[in-house]
mmCIF file of C-alpha atoms and ligand atoms in Angstrom:
data_model
loop_
_atom_site.group_PDB
_atom_site.id
_atom_site.type_symbol
_atom_site.label_atom_id
_atom_site.label_comp_id
_atom_site.label_asym_id
_atom_site.label_seq_id
_atom_site.Cartn_x
_atom_site.Cartn_y
_atom_site.Cartn_z
ATOM 1 C CA MET A 1 129.372 194.559 101.180
ATOM 2 C CA LYS A 2 126.948 191.688 101.873
ATOM 3 C CA ALA A 3 124.364 190.847 99.201
ATOM 4 C CA ALA A 4 121.865 188.106 98.566
ATOM 5 C CA ARG A 5 122.367 186.877 95.024
ATOM 6 C CA PHE A 6 120.272 184.705 92.743
ATOM 7 C CA TYR A 7 122.255 182.226 90.723
ATOM 8 C CA GLU A 8 119.857 179.693 89.463
ATOM 9 C CA PRO A 9 116.213 178.620 89.800
ATOM 10 C CA HIS A 10 115.291 176.076 92.583
ATOM 11 C CA LYS A 11 118.378 177.029 94.644
ATOM 12 C CA PRO A 12 118.303 179.396 97.624
ATOM 13 C CA LEU A 13 119.761 182.833 97.277
ATOM 14 C CA VAL A 14 123.432 182.992 98.129
ATOM 15 C CA ILE A 15 124.786 185.538 100.768
ATOM 16 C CA GLU A 16 128.168 186.725 99.630
ATOM 17 C CA ASP A 17 130.546 189.610 99.656
ATOM 18 C CA VAL A 18 130.366 191.758 96.618
ATOM 19 C CA PRO A 19 132.211 195.010 95.864
ATOM 20 C CA LYS A 20 130.568 198.251 97.238
ATOM 21 C CA PRO A 21 129.385 200.230 94.250
ATOM 22 C CA LYS A 22 130.754 203.679 93.584
ATOM 23 C CA PRO A 23 128.377 206.485 92.277
ATOM 24 C CA GLY A 24 129.304 207.803 88.961
ATOM 25 C CA TYR A 25 128.205 211.039 87.221
ATOM 26 C CA GLY A 26 124.543 211.740 88.191
ATOM 27 C CA GLU A 27 124.270 208.821 90.429
ATOM 28 C CA VAL A 28 123.783 208.357 94.154
ATOM 29 C CA LEU A 29 124.826 205.516 96.559
ATOM 30 C CA VAL A 30 121.901 204.503 98.798
ATOM 31 C CA ARG A 31 122.714 202.721 102.155
ATOM 32 C CA VAL A 32 119.757 200.171 102.153
ATOM 33 C CA GLU A 33 117.749 200.337 105.303
ATOM 34 C CA ALA A 34 114.932 198.146 104.282
ATOM 35 C CA ALA A 35 114.008 195.917 101.276
ATOM 36 C CA GLY A 36 110.651 194.331 100.760
ATOM 37 C CA VAL A 37 110.373 190.634 99.804
ATOM 38 C CA CYS A 38 107.956 190.306 96.979
ATOM 39 C CA HIS A 39 106.286 187.360 95.089
ATOM 40 C CA THR A 40 108.503 188.374 92.128
ATOM 41 C CA GLU A 41 111.462 186.835 93.914
ATOM 42 C CA LEU A 42 109.683 183.540 94.170
ATOM 43 C CA HIS A 43 109.008 183.777 90.404
ATOM 44 C CA PHE A 44 112.713 184.052 89.839
ATOM 45 C CA LEU A 45 113.419 181.064 92.142
ATOM 46 C CA ASP A 46 110.649 178.886 90.530
ATOM 47 C CA GLY A 47 112.016 179.699 87.014
ATOM 48 C CA VAL A 48 108.788 181.424 86.058
ATOM 49 C CA LEU A 49 110.505 184.704 85.450
ATOM 50 C CA ASP A 50 113.881 184.710 83.642
ATOM 51 C CA LEU A 51 115.284 187.995 82.420
ATOM 52 C CA GLY A 52 118.686 186.386 81.516
ATOM 53 C CA VAL A 53 120.856 188.302 83.916
ATOM 54 C CA ARG A 54 122.666 185.963 86.539
ATOM 55 C CA PRO A 55 124.033 186.037 89.042
ATOM 56 C CA ILE A 56 122.147 189.087 90.276
ATOM 57 C CA THR A 57 121.269 190.775 93.624
ATOM 58 C CA LEU A 58 117.322 190.708 93.727
ATOM 59 C CA GLY A 59 115.134 193.080 95.622
ATOM 60 C CA HIS A 60 113.234 196.015 93.963
ATOM 61 C CA GLU A 61 111.421 197.510 97.047
ATOM 62 C CA ILE A 62 114.177 199.604 98.469
ATOM 63 C CA ALA A 63 114.194 202.285 101.056
ATOM 64 C CA GLY A 64 117.399 203.844 102.659
ATOM 65 C CA VAL A 65 119.653 206.813 103.260
ATOM 66 C CA VAL A 66 121.722 208.524 100.545
ATOM 67 C CA GLU A 67 125.364 207.940 101.665
ATOM 68 C CA GLU A 68 127.244 209.430 98.742
ATOM 69 C CA VAL A 69 126.401 211.472 95.581
ATOM 70 C CA GLY A 70 128.332 211.419 92.335
ATOM 71 C CA ASP A 71 129.340 214.505 90.292
ATOM 72 C CA GLY A 72 126.633 216.435 88.751
ATOM 73 C CA VAL A 73 124.031 215.747 91.515
ATOM 74 C CA SER A 74 122.491 218.913 92.956
ATOM 75 C CA ASP A 75 118.985 217.906 94.192
ATOM 76 C CA VAL A 76 119.902 214.928 96.436
ATOM 77 C CA ARG A 77 122.197 215.111 99.383
ATOM 78 C CA PRO A 78 124.013 212.680 101.668
ATOM 79 C CA GLY A 79 121.676 211.975 104.526
ATOM 80 C CA ASP A 80 118.398 212.271 102.543
ATOM 81 C CA ARG A 81 115.961 209.401 103.440
ATOM 82 C CA VAL A 82 114.640 207.921 100.213
ATOM 83 C CA VAL A 83 112.706 205.210 98.420
ATOM 84 C CA VAL A 84 113.939 203.956 94.980
ATOM 85 C CA TYR A 85 112.078 203.942 91.736
ATOM 86 C CA TYR A 86 113.297 200.627 90.210
ATOM 87 C CA TYR A 87 113.009 201.350 86.474
ATOM 88 C CA VAL A 88 115.687 203.377 84.495
ATOM 89 C CA GLY A 89 114.268 203.941 81.038
ATOM 90 C CA CYS A 90 116.166 204.858 77.882
ATOM 91 C CA GLY A 91 114.473 208.302 78.063
ATOM 92 C CA ARG A 92 113.953 208.410 74.310
ATOM 93 C CA CYS A 93 111.489 205.646 73.272
ATOM 94 C CA ARG A 94 107.829 206.369 72.733
ATOM 95 C CA TYR A 95 107.054 204.983 76.230
ATOM 96 C CA CYS A 96 109.625 206.878 78.174
ATOM 97 C CA LEU A 97 108.695 210.051 76.373
ATOM 98 C CA VAL A 98 105.172 209.915 78.111
ATOM 99 C CA GLY A 99 106.708 208.772 81.466
ATOM 100 C CA GLU A 100 105.881 205.040 80.904
ATOM 101 C CA GLU A 101 109.360 203.760 81.836
ATOM 102 C CA ASN A 102 107.874 200.526 82.978
ATOM 103 C CA LEU A 103 107.274 199.784 79.322
ATOM 104 C CA CYS A 104 110.594 200.986 78.077
ATOM 105 C CA GLU A 105 111.829 199.254 74.960
ATOM 106 C CA ASN A 106 115.544 199.618 75.893
ATOM 107 C CA PRO A 107 115.737 199.931 79.701
ATOM 108 C CA LYS A 108 119.122 201.013 81.035
ATOM 109 C CA ALA A 109 118.372 199.355 84.431
ATOM 110 C CA GLU A 110 115.741 197.672 86.401
ATOM 111 C CA TYR A 111 116.921 197.047 90.034
ATOM 112 C CA GLY A 112 116.256 193.613 91.250
ATOM 113 C CA PHE A 113 115.323 192.467 87.788
ATOM 114 C CA ILE A 114 118.157 193.118 85.393
ATOM 115 C CA SER A 115 120.324 195.206 87.680
ATOM 116 C CA ASP A 116 121.640 194.588 91.234
ATOM 117 C CA GLY A 117 118.922 195.451 93.571
ATOM 118 C CA GLY A 118 118.294 196.089 97.235
ATOM 119 C CA PHE A 119 118.961 192.699 99.018
ATOM 120 C CA ALA A 120 122.428 194.290 99.727
ATOM 121 C CA GLU A 121 123.927 196.835 102.047
ATOM 122 C CA TYR A 122 124.063 199.336 99.215
ATOM 123 C CA VAL A 123 122.604 200.117 95.864
ATOM 124 C CA LYS A 124 123.640 202.678 93.242
ATOM 125 C CA VAL A 125 121.001 204.447 91.200
ATOM 126 C CA PRO A 126 120.611 207.681 89.260
ATOM 127 C CA ALA A 127 119.718 210.681 91.401
ATOM 128 C CA ARG A 128 116.443 210.932 89.415
ATOM 129 C CA ASN A 129 115.405 207.467 90.674
ATOM 130 C CA VAL A 130 115.153 208.392 94.404
ATOM 131 C CA VAL A 131 111.991 209.964 95.919
ATOM 132 C CA LYS A 132 112.492 211.660 99.237
ATOM 133 C CA LEU A 133 110.578 210.176 102.214
ATOM 134 C CA PRO A 134 108.782 212.324 104.718
ATOM 135 C CA ASP A 135 110.013 211.677 108.399
ATOM 136 C CA ASN A 136 106.784 210.048 109.452
ATOM 137 C CA ILE A 137 107.298 207.015 107.215
ATOM 138 C CA PRO A 138 109.770 204.507 108.770
ATOM 139 C CA PHE A 139 112.048 202.639 106.391
ATOM 140 C CA GLU A 140 110.291 199.217 106.960
ATOM 141 C CA GLN A 141 107.049 200.743 105.674
ATOM 142 C CA ALA A 142 108.639 202.868 103.007
ATOM 143 C CA ALA A 143 110.254 199.811 101.106
ATOM 144 C CA PRO A 144 107.064 197.995 100.157
ATOM 145 C CA ILE A 145 105.593 201.313 98.766
ATOM 146 C CA GLY A 146 108.088 200.907 95.924
ATOM 147 C CA CYS A 147 106.262 197.958 94.399
ATOM 148 C CA SER A 148 103.128 197.132 96.330
ATOM 149 C CA VAL A 149 101.364 200.415 96.537
ATOM 150 C CA THR A 150 102.647 201.725 93.226
ATOM 151 C CA THR A 151 101.561 198.518 91.403
ATOM 152 C CA ALA A 152 98.135 198.883 92.986
ATOM 153 C CA ILE A 153 97.728 202.537 91.815
ATOM 154 C CA HIS A 154 98.932 201.679 88.242
ATOM 155 C CA ALA A 155 96.509 198.744 88.091
ATOM 156 C CA THR A 156 93.595 200.779 89.442
ATOM 157 C CA LYS A 157 94.228 203.566 86.869
ATOM 158 C CA LYS A 158 94.103 200.892 84.085
ATOM 159 C CA ALA A 159 90.673 199.685 85.296
ATOM 160 C CA SER A 160 89.297 203.199 86.009
ATOM 161 C CA PRO A 161 86.738 201.995 88.547
ATOM 162 C CA LYS A 162 83.791 204.455 89.029
ATOM 163 C CA VAL A 163 82.177 205.508 92.259
ATOM 164 C CA GLY A 164 79.925 202.568 93.494
ATOM 165 C CA GLU A 165 81.226 200.034 91.159
ATOM 166 C CA TYR A 166 82.058 196.469 92.447
ATOM 167 C CA VAL A 167 85.800 195.546 92.331
ATOM 168 C CA VAL A 168 87.201 192.183 93.141
ATOM 169 C CA VAL A 169 90.670 191.992 94.713
ATOM 170 C CA TYR A 170 91.519 188.450 93.943
ATOM 171 C CA GLY A 171 94.418 187.691 96.176
ATOM 172 C CA VAL A 172 95.330 189.465 99.482
ATOM 173 C CA GLY A 173 99.093 189.835 99.553
ATOM 174 C CA GLY A 174 101.057 193.239 99.662
ATOM 175 C CA VAL A 175 99.595 194.435 96.433
ATOM 176 C CA GLY A 176 96.110 193.273 97.262
ATOM 177 C CA PHE A 177 96.121 195.146 100.543
ATOM 178 C CA ALA A 178 97.126 198.257 98.786
ATOM 179 C CA LEU A 179 94.410 197.738 96.034
ATOM 180 C CA ILE A 180 91.797 197.421 98.691
ATOM 181 C CA GLN A 181 92.725 200.787 100.194
ATOM 182 C CA TYR A 182 93.146 202.689 96.886
ATOM 183 C CA ASN A 183 89.892 201.391 95.470
ATOM 184 C CA LYS A 184 88.055 202.474 98.584
ATOM 185 C CA LEU A 185 89.701 205.879 98.154
ATOM 186 C CA VAL A 186 88.362 206.119 94.523
ATOM 187 C CA GLY A 187 84.908 205.140 95.866
ATOM 188 C CA ALA A 188 84.495 201.571 94.654
ATOM 189 C CA LYS A 189 83.002 198.739 96.733
ATOM 190 C CA VAL A 190 85.588 196.145 97.378
ATOM 191 C CA ILE A 191 85.358 192.398 97.501
ATOM 192 C CA ALA A 192 88.534 190.818 98.826
ATOM 193 C CA VAL A 193 89.127 187.095 97.951
ATOM 194 C CA GLY A 194 91.678 184.945 99.646
ATOM 195 C CA ARG A 195 92.291 181.672 101.140
ATOM 196 C CA ARG A 196 93.434 182.460 104.792
ATOM 197 C CA ASP A 197 91.215 183.944 107.433
ATOM 198 C CA GLU A 198 93.939 186.061 109.103
ATOM 199 C CA LYS A 199 94.643 187.777 105.685
ATOM 200 C CA LEU A 200 90.958 188.313 105.084
ATOM 201 C CA GLU A 201 90.459 189.797 108.443
ATOM 202 C CA LYS A 202 93.277 192.247 107.647
ATOM 203 C CA ALA A 203 91.669 192.945 104.351
ATOM 204 C CA ARG A 204 88.436 193.830 106.182
ATOM 205 C CA GLU A 205 90.364 195.967 108.632
ATOM 206 C CA LEU A 206 91.792 197.887 105.726
ATOM 207 C CA GLY A 207 88.399 198.622 104.263
ATOM 208 C CA ALA A 208 87.159 195.740 102.243
ATOM 209 C CA ASP A 209 83.402 195.738 102.184
ATOM 210 C CA TYR A 210 83.084 191.971 101.719
ATOM 211 C CA ILE A 211 85.439 189.037 102.281
ATOM 212 C CA VAL A 212 85.315 185.741 100.415
ATOM 213 C CA ASN A 213 87.361 182.700 101.491
ATOM 214 C CA ALA A 214 88.285 180.778 98.355
ATOM 215 C CA ALA A 215 89.392 177.655 100.457
ATOM 216 C CA ARG A 216 85.692 177.094 101.475
ATOM 217 C CA GLU A 217 83.367 179.173 99.424
ATOM 218 C CA ASP A 218 82.444 179.180 95.789
ATOM 219 C CA VAL A 219 84.082 182.396 94.837
ATOM 220 C CA VAL A 220 81.968 182.935 91.561
ATOM 221 C CA LYS A 221 78.684 182.243 93.386
ATOM 222 C CA LYS A 222 79.549 184.538 96.213
ATOM 223 C CA VAL A 223 80.597 187.435 93.979
ATOM 224 C CA LEU A 224 77.463 187.009 91.861
ATOM 225 C CA SER A 225 75.266 187.061 94.937
ATOM 226 C CA ILE A 226 77.063 190.112 96.542
ATOM 227 C CA THR A 227 76.486 192.035 93.281
ATOM 228 C CA GLY A 228 72.941 190.991 92.913
ATOM 229 C CA GLY A 229 73.577 188.724 90.115
ATOM 230 C CA ARG A 230 75.246 191.274 87.882
ATOM 231 C CA GLY A 231 78.883 190.400 88.520
ATOM 232 C CA ALA A 232 81.808 192.622 89.360
ATOM 233 C CA ASP A 233 82.914 195.618 87.253
ATOM 234 C CA VAL A 234 86.495 195.139 87.849
ATOM 235 C CA VAL A 235 88.478 191.992 88.870
ATOM 236 C CA TYR A 236 92.218 192.557 89.817
ATOM 237 C CA GLU A 237 93.671 189.210 89.017
ATOM 238 C CA LEU A 238 96.594 188.891 91.435
ATOM 239 C CA VAL A 239 96.901 185.043 91.224
ATOM 240 C CA GLY A 240 97.043 184.270 87.501
ATOM 241 C CA SER A 241 96.228 180.568 87.700
ATOM 242 C CA LYS A 242 93.993 178.701 85.316
ATOM 243 C CA GLU A 243 91.404 178.428 88.033
ATOM 244 C CA THR A 244 91.429 182.115 89.152
ATOM 245 C CA PHE A 245 91.372 183.367 85.612
ATOM 246 C CA SER A 246 88.558 181.330 84.583
ATOM 247 C CA ASN A 247 86.599 182.418 87.708
ATOM 248 C CA SER A 248 87.350 185.984 86.929
ATOM 249 C CA ILE A 249 85.708 185.842 83.627
ATOM 250 C CA LYS A 250 82.738 184.073 85.053
ATOM 251 C CA MET A 251 82.270 186.760 87.876
ATOM 252 C CA LEU A 252 82.634 189.640 85.580
ATOM 253 C CA ALA A 253 79.714 192.016 84.854
ATOM 254 C CA LYS A 254 78.899 193.255 81.374
ATOM 255 C CA LYS A 255 81.338 195.889 80.345
ATOM 256 C CA GLY A 256 83.715 194.495 83.156
ATOM 257 C CA ARG A 257 87.467 194.884 83.180
ATOM 258 C CA ILE A 258 89.918 192.197 84.284
ATOM 259 C CA VAL A 259 93.260 193.607 85.247
ATOM 260 C CA VAL A 260 95.908 190.829 85.123
ATOM 261 C CA ILE A 261 98.735 191.494 87.662
ATOM 262 C CA GLY A 262 99.706 188.026 88.863
ATOM 263 C CA TYR A 263 101.091 185.087 86.960
ATOM 264 C CA THR A 264 102.127 181.506 87.694
ATOM 265 C CA GLY A 265 103.441 180.112 84.488
ATOM 266 C CA GLU A 266 100.173 178.179 84.014
ATOM 267 C CA LEU A 267 98.296 178.718 80.700
ATOM 268 C CA VAL A 268 94.718 180.088 80.940
ATOM 269 C CA SER A 269 91.862 179.326 78.631
ATOM 270 C CA VAL A 270 88.783 181.467 77.945
ATOM 271 C CA ASN A 271 85.892 181.084 75.618
ATOM 272 C CA PRO A 272 85.977 184.178 73.362
ATOM 273 C CA LEU A 273 82.090 184.234 73.364
ATOM 274 C CA ASP A 274 82.285 185.146 77.159
ATOM 275 C CA ILE A 275 84.247 188.189 76.249
ATOM 276 C CA VAL A 276 82.115 189.074 73.282
ATOM 277 C CA VAL A 277 78.809 188.982 75.012
ATOM 278 C CA LYS A 278 80.005 190.933 78.105
ATOM 279 C CA GLU A 279 81.939 193.346 76.064
ATOM 280 C CA ALA A 280 84.608 192.550 78.471
ATOM 281 C CA THR A 281 88.125 194.122 78.698
ATOM 282 C CA ILE A 282 91.209 192.269 79.551
ATOM 283 C CA ILE A 283 94.065 194.484 80.619
ATOM 284 C CA GLY A 284 97.617 193.687 81.622
ATOM 285 C CA SER A 285 99.399 195.814 84.239
ATOM 286 C CA VAL A 286 103.102 195.852 84.929
ATOM 287 C CA GLY A 287 105.033 197.914 87.417
ATOM 288 C CA ASN A 288 104.425 201.590 87.638
ATOM 289 C CA THR A 289 105.645 205.018 86.705
ATOM 290 C CA LEU A 290 107.878 207.442 88.712
ATOM 291 C CA GLN A 291 104.779 209.777 89.097
ATOM 292 C CA GLU A 292 102.901 206.937 90.679
ATOM 293 C CA LEU A 293 105.666 206.205 93.161
ATOM 294 C CA ILE A 294 105.420 209.989 94.219
ATOM 295 C CA GLU A 295 101.623 209.677 94.588
ATOM 296 C CA ALA A 296 102.175 206.360 96.631
ATOM 297 C CA VAL A 297 104.616 208.062 99.014
ATOM 298 C CA ASN A 298 102.236 210.998 99.572
ATOM 299 C CA LEU A 299 99.236 208.673 100.274
ATOM 300 C CA VAL A 300 101.164 206.719 102.767
ATOM 301 C CA ALA A 301 102.553 209.834 104.427
ATOM 302 C CA GLU A 302 98.953 211.120 104.764
ATOM 303 C CA GLY A 303 97.831 207.921 106.363
ATOM 304 C CA LYS A 304 95.470 207.107 103.481
ATOM 305 C CA ILE A 305 97.193 203.946 102.756
ATOM 306 C CA LYS A 306 98.570 201.734 105.405
ATOM 307 C CA ILE A 307 101.538 199.280 104.779
ATOM 308 C CA VAL A 308 101.197 195.923 106.474
ATOM 309 C CA VAL A 309 104.617 194.747 107.529
ATOM 310 C CA ASP A 310 104.683 191.047 108.706
ATOM 311 C CA ASP A 311 108.189 190.828 109.993
ATOM 312 C CA VAL A 312 111.600 192.480 109.772
ATOM 313 C CA VAL A 313 114.566 190.096 109.236
ATOM 314 C CA SER A 314 118.272 190.253 108.640
ATOM 315 C CA LEU A 315 119.714 189.520 105.302
ATOM 316 C CA ASP A 316 120.879 186.030 106.495
ATOM 317 C CA ARG A 317 117.277 185.017 106.979
ATOM 318 C CA ILE A 318 115.990 185.974 103.518
ATOM 319 C CA ASN A 319 115.603 182.469 102.269
ATOM 320 C CA GLU A 320 113.510 181.670 105.340
ATOM 321 C CA ALA A 321 111.394 184.575 104.613
ATOM 322 C CA LEU A 322 110.925 183.480 100.931
ATOM 323 C CA GLU A 323 109.881 180.061 102.173
ATOM 324 C CA ARG A 324 107.227 181.575 104.519
ATOM 325 C CA LEU A 325 105.969 183.626 101.558
ATOM 326 C CA ARG A 326 105.707 180.588 99.418
ATOM 327 C CA ARG A 327 103.769 178.784 102.014
ATOM 328 C CA GLY A 328 101.247 181.659 102.126
ATOM 329 C CA GLN A 329 102.050 182.506 105.738
ATOM 330 C CA VAL A 330 103.180 186.070 105.294
ATOM 331 C CA ILE A 331 100.539 188.727 105.991
ATOM 332 C CA GLY A 332 101.596 191.730 103.933
ATOM 333 C CA ARG A 333 105.246 192.089 103.477
ATOM 334 C CA VAL A 334 108.459 190.691 105.054
ATOM 335 C CA VAL A 335 111.149 193.409 105.007
ATOM 336 C CA VAL A 336 114.814 192.713 105.099
ATOM 337 C CA LYS A 337 117.280 194.914 106.914
ATOM 338 C CA PRO A 338 120.567 194.224 105.204
ATOM 339 C CA ARG A 339 122.679 195.871 108.018
HETATM 340 ZN ZN1 ZN X 401 112.524 203.985 76.854
HETATM 341 ZN ZN1 ZN X 402 107.450 193.662 93.924
#
């Protein structure tokens, strides 16, 4: 089967033939119909993220059809339309035992990170890792649910915004769009910050109450003015640069929470006094739980969260898609169709 493989940083992904996997006991073989292209892949290519497994088939936002099931699988059948949960926890550590497989101390698999993922014609996963898709969600829209919507739900739960609180979505990519919609659902007032008008317009369409263009406006000043000088109660930091982190601290209200989701490899600095006097909380957020994926699929099926798909491309064009993402030209997600 064809797969797009990562060999080393600063080199394009290599499209090559690899053996088609065979599902073992308790596993299913998913024929990939769509796989979302995420910033994570750029982090691999840039050498910012290195989990030590190479070569590897990247792609962790995966939707498709179950083609074959291994022995011992009873609740999933060939022909089922599914989206994949990309973590396989050990099931025994203190995190797995409460459903936090995203923090597992000894993960058995993580598709597109340490295990072969969805930029291929097929992927093999435990039956427990597929969530069935309602018919009203097309594959192109289903794939990005697996990371963008789930990451947004997980991050929002970390910050627990209350009705009427001001939240800043600092970065308007796929996760940002989902954050805007989910935070509107929980009753927050949303300020979206980005650098491109097309993306900010989309942010407004999805429900953002205010938009700020960081390319020509002073983000801190603008957020302070929107919030009547008090600052934002929550900042979702989706960029993770020295500049954006420093701005996040400055625009934060007393008792505010910064949820760190993005990273760039840059070191950030903060004066501890700013955290002290604001009684600020800085929270990390990584991935999501299986329960959050189920919640995400339901929200999309009900039309409460919309998935923004920029383009659908063949596997051969994946490097081109990554280049567009790097240049900031992608609005939402590019989705790869491997077959
Ligand atoms: Zn575990
Ligand atoms: Zn992702």
